[in-house]
PDB file of C-alpha atoms in Angstrom:
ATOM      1  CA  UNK A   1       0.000   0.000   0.000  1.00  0.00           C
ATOM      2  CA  UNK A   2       1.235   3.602  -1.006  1.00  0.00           C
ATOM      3  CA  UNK A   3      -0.481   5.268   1.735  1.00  0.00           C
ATOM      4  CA  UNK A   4      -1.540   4.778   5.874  1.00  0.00           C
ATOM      5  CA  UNK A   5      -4.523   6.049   7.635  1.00  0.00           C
ATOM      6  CA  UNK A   6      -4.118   7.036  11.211  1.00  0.00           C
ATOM      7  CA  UNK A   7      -6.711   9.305  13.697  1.00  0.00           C
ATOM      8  CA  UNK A   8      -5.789  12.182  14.702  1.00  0.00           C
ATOM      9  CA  UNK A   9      -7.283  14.002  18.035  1.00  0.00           C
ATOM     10  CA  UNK A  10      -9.439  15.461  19.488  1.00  0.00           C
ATOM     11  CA  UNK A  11     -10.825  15.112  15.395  1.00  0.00           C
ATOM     12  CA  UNK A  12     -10.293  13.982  11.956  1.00  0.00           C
ATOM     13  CA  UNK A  13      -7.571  11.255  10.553  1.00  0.00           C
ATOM     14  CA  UNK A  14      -4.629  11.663   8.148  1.00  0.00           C
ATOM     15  CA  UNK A  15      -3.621  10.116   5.067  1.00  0.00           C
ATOM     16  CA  UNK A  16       0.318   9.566   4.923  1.00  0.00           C
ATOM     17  CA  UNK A  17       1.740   8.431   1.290  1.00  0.00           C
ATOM     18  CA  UNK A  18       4.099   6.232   2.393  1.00  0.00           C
ATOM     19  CA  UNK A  19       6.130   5.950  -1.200  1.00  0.00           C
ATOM     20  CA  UNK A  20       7.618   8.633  -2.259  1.00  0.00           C
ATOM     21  CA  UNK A  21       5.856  10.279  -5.200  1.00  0.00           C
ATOM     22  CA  UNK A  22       2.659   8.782  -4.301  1.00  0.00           C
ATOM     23  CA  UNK A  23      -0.169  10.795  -6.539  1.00  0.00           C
ATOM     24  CA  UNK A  24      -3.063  11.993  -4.747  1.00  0.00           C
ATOM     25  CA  UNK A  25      -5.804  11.197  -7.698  1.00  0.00           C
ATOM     26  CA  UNK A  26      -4.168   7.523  -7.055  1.00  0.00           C
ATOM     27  CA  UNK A  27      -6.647   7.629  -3.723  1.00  0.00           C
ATOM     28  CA  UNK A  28     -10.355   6.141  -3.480  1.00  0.00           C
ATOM     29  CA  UNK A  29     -12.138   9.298  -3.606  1.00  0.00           C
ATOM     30  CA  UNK A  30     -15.203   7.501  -1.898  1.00  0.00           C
ATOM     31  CA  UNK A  31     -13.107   5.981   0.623  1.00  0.00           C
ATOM     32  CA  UNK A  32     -11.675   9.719   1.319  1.00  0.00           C
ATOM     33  CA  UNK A  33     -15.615  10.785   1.680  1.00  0.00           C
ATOM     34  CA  UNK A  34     -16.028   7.755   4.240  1.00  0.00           C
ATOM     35  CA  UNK A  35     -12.987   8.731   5.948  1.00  0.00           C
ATOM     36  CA  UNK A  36     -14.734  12.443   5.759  1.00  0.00           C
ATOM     37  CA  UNK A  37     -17.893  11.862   6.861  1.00  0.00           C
ATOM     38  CA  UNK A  38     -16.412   9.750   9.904  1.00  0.00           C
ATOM     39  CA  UNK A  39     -14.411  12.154  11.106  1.00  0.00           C
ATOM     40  CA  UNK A  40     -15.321  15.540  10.345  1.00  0.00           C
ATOM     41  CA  UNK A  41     -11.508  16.348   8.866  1.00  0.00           C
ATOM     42  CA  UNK A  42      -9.129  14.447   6.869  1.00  0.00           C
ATOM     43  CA  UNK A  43      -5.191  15.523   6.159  1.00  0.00           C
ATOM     44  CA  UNK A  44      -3.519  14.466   2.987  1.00  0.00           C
ATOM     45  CA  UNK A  45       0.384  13.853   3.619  1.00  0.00           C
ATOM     46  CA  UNK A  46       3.082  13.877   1.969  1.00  0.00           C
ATOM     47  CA  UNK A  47       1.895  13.266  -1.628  1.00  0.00           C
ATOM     48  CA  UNK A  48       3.369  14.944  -4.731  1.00  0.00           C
ATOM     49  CA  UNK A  49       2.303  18.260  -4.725  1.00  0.00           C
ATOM     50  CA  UNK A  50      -0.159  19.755  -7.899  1.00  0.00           C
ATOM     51  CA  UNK A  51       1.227  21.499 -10.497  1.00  0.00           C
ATOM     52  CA  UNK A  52      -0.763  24.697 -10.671  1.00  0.00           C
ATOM     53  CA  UNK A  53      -4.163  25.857  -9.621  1.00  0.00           C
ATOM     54  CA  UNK A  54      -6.129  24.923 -12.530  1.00  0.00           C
ATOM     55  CA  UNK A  55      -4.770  20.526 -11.747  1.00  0.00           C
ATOM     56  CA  UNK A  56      -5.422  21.204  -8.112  1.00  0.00           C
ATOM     57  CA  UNK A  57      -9.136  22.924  -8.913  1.00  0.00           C
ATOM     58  CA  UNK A  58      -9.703  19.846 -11.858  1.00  0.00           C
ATOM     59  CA  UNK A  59      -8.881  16.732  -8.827  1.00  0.00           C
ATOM     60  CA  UNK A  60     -11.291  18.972  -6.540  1.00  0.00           C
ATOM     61  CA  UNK A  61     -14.199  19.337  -8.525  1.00  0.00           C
ATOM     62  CA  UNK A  62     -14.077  15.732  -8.492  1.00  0.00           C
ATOM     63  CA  UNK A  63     -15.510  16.466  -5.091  1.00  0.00           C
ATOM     64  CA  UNK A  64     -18.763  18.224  -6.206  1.00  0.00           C
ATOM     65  CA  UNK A  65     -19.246  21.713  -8.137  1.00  0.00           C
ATOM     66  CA  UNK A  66     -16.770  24.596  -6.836  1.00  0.00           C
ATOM     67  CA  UNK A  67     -18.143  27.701  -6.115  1.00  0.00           C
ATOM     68  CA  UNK A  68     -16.640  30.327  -8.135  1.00  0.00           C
ATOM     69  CA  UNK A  69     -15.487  33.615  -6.743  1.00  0.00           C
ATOM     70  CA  UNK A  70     -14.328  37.040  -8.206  1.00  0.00           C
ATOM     71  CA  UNK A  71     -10.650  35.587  -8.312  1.00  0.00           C
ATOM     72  CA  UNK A  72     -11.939  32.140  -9.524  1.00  0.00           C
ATOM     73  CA  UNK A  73     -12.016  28.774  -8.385  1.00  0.00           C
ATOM     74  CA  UNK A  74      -8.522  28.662  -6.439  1.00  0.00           C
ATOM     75  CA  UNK A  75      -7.734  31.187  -4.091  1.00  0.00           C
ATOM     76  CA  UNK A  76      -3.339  31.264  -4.016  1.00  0.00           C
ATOM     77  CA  UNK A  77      -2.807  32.884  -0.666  1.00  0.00           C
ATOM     78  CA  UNK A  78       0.776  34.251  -0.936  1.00  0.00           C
ATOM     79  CA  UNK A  79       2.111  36.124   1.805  1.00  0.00           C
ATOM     80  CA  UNK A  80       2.395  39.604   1.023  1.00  0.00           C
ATOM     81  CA  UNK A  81       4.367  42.911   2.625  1.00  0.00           C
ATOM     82  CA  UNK A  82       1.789  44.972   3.849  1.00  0.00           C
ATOM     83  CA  UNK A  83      -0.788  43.669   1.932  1.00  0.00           C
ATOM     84  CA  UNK A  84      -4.639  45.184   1.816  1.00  0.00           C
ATOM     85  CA  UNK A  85      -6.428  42.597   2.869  1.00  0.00           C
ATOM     86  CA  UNK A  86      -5.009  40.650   6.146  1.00  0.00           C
ATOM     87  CA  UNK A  87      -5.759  37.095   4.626  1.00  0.00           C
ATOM     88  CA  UNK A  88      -2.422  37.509   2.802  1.00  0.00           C
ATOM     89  CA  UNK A  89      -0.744  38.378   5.740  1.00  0.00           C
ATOM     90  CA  UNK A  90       1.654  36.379   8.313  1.00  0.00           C
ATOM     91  CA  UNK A  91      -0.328  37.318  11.340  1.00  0.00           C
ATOM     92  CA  UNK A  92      -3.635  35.732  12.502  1.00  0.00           C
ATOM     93  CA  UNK A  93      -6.600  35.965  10.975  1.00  0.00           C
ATOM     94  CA  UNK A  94     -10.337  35.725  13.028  1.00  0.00           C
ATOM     95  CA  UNK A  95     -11.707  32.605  13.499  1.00  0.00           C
ATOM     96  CA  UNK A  96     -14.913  32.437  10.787  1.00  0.00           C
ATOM     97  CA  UNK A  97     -16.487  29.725   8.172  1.00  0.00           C
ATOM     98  CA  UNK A  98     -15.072  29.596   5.019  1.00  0.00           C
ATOM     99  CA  UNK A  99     -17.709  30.635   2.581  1.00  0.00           C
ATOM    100  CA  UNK A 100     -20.053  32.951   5.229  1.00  0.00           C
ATOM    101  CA  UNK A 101     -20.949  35.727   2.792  1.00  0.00           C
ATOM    102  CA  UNK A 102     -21.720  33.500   0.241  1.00  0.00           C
ATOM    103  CA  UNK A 103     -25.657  31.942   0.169  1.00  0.00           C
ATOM    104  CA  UNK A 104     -24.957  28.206  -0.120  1.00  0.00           C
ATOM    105  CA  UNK A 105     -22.035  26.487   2.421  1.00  0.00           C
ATOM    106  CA  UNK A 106     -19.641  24.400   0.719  1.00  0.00           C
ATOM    107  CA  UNK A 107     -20.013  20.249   1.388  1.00  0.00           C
ATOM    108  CA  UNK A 108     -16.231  20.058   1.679  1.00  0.00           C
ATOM    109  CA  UNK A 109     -13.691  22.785   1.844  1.00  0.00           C
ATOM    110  CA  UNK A 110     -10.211  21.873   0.300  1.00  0.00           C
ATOM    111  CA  UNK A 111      -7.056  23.478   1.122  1.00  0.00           C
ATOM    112  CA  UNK A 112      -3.443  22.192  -0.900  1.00  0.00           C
ATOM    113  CA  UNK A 113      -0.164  23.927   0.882  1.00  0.00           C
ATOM    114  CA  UNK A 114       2.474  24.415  -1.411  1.00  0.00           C
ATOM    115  CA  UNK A 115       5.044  24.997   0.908  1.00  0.00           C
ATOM    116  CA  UNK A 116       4.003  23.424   4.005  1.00  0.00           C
ATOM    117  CA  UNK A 117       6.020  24.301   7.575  1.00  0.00           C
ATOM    118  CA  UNK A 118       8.362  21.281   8.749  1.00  0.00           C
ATOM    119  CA  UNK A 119       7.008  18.484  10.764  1.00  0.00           C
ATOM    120  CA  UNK A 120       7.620  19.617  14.196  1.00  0.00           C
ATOM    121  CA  UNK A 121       5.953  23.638  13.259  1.00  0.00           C
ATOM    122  CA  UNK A 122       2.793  22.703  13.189  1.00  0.00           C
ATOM    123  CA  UNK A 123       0.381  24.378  10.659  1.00  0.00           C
ATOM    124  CA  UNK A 124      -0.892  27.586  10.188  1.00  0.00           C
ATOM    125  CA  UNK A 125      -4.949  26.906   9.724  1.00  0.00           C
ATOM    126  CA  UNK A 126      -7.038  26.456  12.647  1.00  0.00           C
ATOM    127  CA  UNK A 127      -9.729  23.837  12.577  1.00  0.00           C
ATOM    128  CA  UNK A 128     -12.027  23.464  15.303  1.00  0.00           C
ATOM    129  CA  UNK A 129     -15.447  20.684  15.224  1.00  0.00           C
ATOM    130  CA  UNK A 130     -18.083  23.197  16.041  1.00  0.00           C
ATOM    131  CA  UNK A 131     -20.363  19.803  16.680  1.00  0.00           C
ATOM    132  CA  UNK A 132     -18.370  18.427  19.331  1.00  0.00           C
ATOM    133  CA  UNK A 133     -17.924  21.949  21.169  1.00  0.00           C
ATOM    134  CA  UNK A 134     -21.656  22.154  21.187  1.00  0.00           C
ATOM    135  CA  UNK A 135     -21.623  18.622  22.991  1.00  0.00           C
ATOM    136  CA  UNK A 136     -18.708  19.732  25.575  1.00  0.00           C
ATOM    137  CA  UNK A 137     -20.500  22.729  26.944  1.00  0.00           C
ATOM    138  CA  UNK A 138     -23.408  22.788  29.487  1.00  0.00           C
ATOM    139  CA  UNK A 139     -26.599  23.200  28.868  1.00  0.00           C
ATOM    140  CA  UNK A 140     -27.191  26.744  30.158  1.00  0.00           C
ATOM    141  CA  UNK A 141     -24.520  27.725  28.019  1.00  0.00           C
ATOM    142  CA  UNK A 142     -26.105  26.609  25.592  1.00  0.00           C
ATOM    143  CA  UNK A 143     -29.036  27.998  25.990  1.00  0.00           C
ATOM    144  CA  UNK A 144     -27.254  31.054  26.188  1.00  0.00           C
ATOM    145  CA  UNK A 145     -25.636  31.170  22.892  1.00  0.00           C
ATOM    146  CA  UNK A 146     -28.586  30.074  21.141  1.00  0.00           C
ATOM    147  CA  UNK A 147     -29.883  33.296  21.412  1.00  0.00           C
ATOM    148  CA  UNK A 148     -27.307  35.255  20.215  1.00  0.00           C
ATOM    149  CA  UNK A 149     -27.118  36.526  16.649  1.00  0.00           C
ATOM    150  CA  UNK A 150     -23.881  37.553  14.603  1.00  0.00           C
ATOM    151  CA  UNK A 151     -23.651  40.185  12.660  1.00  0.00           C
ATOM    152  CA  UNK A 152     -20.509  39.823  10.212  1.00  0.00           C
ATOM    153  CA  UNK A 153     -19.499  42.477   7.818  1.00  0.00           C
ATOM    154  CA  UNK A 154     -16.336  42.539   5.776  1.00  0.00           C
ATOM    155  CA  UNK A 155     -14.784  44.558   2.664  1.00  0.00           C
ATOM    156  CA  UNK A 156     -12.104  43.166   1.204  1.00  0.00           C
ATOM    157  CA  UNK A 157     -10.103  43.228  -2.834  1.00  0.00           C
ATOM    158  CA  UNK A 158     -12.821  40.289  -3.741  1.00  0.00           C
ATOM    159  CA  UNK A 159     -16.177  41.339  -2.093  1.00  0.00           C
ATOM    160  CA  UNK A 160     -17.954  43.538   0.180  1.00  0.00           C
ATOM    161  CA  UNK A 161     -20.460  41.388   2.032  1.00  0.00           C
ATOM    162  CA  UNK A 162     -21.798  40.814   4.976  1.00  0.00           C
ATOM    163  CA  UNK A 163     -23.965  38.125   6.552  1.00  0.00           C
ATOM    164  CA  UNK A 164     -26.050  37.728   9.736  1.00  0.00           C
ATOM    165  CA  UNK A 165     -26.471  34.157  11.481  1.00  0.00           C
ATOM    166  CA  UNK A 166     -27.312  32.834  15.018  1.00  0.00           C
ATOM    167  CA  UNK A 167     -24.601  31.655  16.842  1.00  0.00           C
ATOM    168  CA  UNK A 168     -26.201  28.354  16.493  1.00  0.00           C
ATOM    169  CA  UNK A 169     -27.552  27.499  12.864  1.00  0.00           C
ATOM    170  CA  UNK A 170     -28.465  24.153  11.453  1.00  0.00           C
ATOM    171  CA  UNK A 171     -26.111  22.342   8.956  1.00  0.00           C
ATOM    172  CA  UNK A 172     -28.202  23.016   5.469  1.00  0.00           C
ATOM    173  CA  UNK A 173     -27.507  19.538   3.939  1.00  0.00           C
ATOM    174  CA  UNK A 174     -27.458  17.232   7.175  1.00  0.00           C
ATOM    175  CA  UNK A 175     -29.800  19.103   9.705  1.00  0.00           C
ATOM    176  CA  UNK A 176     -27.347  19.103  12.888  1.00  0.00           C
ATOM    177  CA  UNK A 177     -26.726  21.980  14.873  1.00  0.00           C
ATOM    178  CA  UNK A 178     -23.118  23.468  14.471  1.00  0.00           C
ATOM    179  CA  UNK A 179     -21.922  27.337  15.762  1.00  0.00           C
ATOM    180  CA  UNK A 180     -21.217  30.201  13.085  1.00  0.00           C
ATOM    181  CA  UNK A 181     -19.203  32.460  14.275  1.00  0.00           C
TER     182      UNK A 181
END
């Protein structure tokens, strides 16, 4: 086998090529939806990088339709000096969901690092399983949040939206409750 599976905590599993060279269109793509669905989160390692956007965006709309944006269907976040929008910056950016000005939310959201930090740096990206916060917090504070409403505005090169949700919304597709914020 070119590849091993192993869970990672508290959430979501990794893929590790374990031959060098190892393509990633060379995986089960309904296996990696399993491995998806199961765990929330799945991290492809060590596989032979894309060439450009446009082969990255062609192995991910074997995922489902992309949505398109002003800039297209792959984002390139390059770090930039003293850039005008701080998602092309070095420092941190807000927690938020990917896709929260934008009508429909995305079934999978697919990230490929070019140039990814050594082993023992950790990564850059924040992920957090808004489901299993929900389940770690009492009920009262639950309660609480429920009835609290965001109000999100931001202006940026691409788009000048802004969006208003409850702190706790309902997955469109599956029905669960998960936080926006």
């Amino acid at each position: 086998m070119k590849y091993e599976i192993s869970r990672l905590k508290p959430f979501g599993s990794v893929v590790q090529a374990t031959v060098r060279g190892t393509d990633v269109r060379e995986l089960d793509l309904e296996e990696l939806r399993k491995l998806f669905q199961r765990d929330n989160f799945v991290l492809l390692r060590g596989f032979k990088p894309f060439e450009n956007g446009e082969e990255f965006a062609s192995w991910c709309e074997r995922w489902g339709t992309i949505s398109l944006w002003p800039f297209g269907k792959v984002l390139e976040l390059v770090e930039q000096n003293n850039p005008e929008d701080h998602i092309f910056d070095n420092n941190y950016v807000p927690l938020h969901w990917d896709g929260m000005y934008r009508p429909q939310v995305p079934e999978y959201q697919i990230f490929h690092c070019v140039k990814a930090p050594g082993a023992s740096q950790g990564g850059r990206t924040t992920f957090s399983h808004t489901v299993k916060a929900l389940e770690s917090v009492p009920a009262r504070t639950r309660e609480l949040w429920a009835k609290v409403t965001g109000s999100y505005q931001r202006k940026m090169e691409f788009y000048d939206s802004k969006t208003v949700s409850p702190i706790i919304d309902k997955h469109p597709q599956l029905g669960f409750d998960v936080i926006r914020y």
